[in-house]
XYZ file of C-alpha atoms in Angstrom:
105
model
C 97.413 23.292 64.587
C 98.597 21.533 67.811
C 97.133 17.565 68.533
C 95.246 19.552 71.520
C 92.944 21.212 68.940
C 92.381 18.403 66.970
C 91.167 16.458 69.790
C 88.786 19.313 70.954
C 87.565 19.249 66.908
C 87.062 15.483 67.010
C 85.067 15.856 69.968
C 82.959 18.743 68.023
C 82.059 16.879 65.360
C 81.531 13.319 67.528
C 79.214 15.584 69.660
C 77.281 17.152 66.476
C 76.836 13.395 65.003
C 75.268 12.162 68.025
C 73.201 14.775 68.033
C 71.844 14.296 64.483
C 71.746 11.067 65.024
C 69.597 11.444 68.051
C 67.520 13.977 65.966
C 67.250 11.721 63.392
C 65.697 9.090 65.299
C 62.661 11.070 66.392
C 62.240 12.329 62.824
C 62.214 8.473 61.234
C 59.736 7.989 64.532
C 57.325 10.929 63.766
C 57.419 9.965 59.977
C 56.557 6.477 60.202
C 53.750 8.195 62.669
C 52.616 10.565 59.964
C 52.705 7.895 56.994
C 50.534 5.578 59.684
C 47.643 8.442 59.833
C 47.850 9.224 56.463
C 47.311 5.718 55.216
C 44.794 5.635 57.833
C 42.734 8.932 56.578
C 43.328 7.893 52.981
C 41.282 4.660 53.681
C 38.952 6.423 55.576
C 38.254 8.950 52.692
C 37.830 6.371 49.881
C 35.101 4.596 52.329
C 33.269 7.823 52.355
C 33.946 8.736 49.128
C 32.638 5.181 47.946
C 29.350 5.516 50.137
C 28.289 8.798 48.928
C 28.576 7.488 45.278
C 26.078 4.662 46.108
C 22.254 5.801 45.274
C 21.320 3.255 47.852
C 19.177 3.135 51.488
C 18.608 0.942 54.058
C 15.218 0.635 55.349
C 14.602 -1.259 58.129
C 11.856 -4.160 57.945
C 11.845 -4.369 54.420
C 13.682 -7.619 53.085
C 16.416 -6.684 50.373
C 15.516 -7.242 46.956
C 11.288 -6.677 46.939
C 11.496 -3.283 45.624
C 12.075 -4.748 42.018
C 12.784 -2.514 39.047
C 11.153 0.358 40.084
C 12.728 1.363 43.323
C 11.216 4.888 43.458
C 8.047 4.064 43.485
C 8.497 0.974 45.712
C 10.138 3.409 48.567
C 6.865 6.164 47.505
C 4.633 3.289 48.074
C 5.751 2.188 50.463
C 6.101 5.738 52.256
C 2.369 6.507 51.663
C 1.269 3.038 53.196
C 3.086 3.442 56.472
C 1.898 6.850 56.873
C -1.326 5.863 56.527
C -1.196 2.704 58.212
C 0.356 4.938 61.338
C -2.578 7.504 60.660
C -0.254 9.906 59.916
C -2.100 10.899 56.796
C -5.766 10.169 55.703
C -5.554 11.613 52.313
C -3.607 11.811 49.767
C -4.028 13.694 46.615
C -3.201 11.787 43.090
C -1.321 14.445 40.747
C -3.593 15.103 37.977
C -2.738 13.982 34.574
C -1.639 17.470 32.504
C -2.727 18.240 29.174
C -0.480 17.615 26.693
C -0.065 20.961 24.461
C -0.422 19.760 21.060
C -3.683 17.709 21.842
C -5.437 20.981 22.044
C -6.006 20.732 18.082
């Protein structure tokens, strides 16, 4: 091998590291991109994830804290006296008490 081919390899391999190099660079730039929107969704998820595990609603006008122990039927309560307040409703029926089977004796 003459010095006239090792110059032309030198210049091969100079031109092949530059170009990883160069390639390099956009890849560190589109992972630190990537980790950035996947930290970003991973936050996002655990918010939702945390909401839907809350049994909880808002309801607008009603001061936190006055439904007591029995939420359910504070909120059912409270349902049937805005309907009727808005006129919404006029009657409600009351679900009748069932029999219980072994009082039949």
């Amino acid at each position: 091998m003459d010095l006239r081919n090792i110059n032309i390899c030198v210049k091969e391999v100079e031109d092949s590291t530059a170009s990883n190099q160069g390639d390099s660079k956009v890849l560190k730039t589109q992972v630190g991109e990537l980790q950035a929107l996947t930290t970003n969704l991973q936050a996002l998820l655990e918010d939702h994830e945390g909401r839907s595990r809350r049994n909880n609603i808002l309801i607008l006008g009603v001061p936190k804290l006055t439904e007591g122990h029995a939420v359910d039927l504070f909120v059912k309560d409270l349902i049937l006296k805005e309907l009727q307040w808005s006129g919404l409703i006029m009657f409600v029926e009351q679900p009748r008490a069932r029999e219980h089977p072994l009082s039949r004796s």
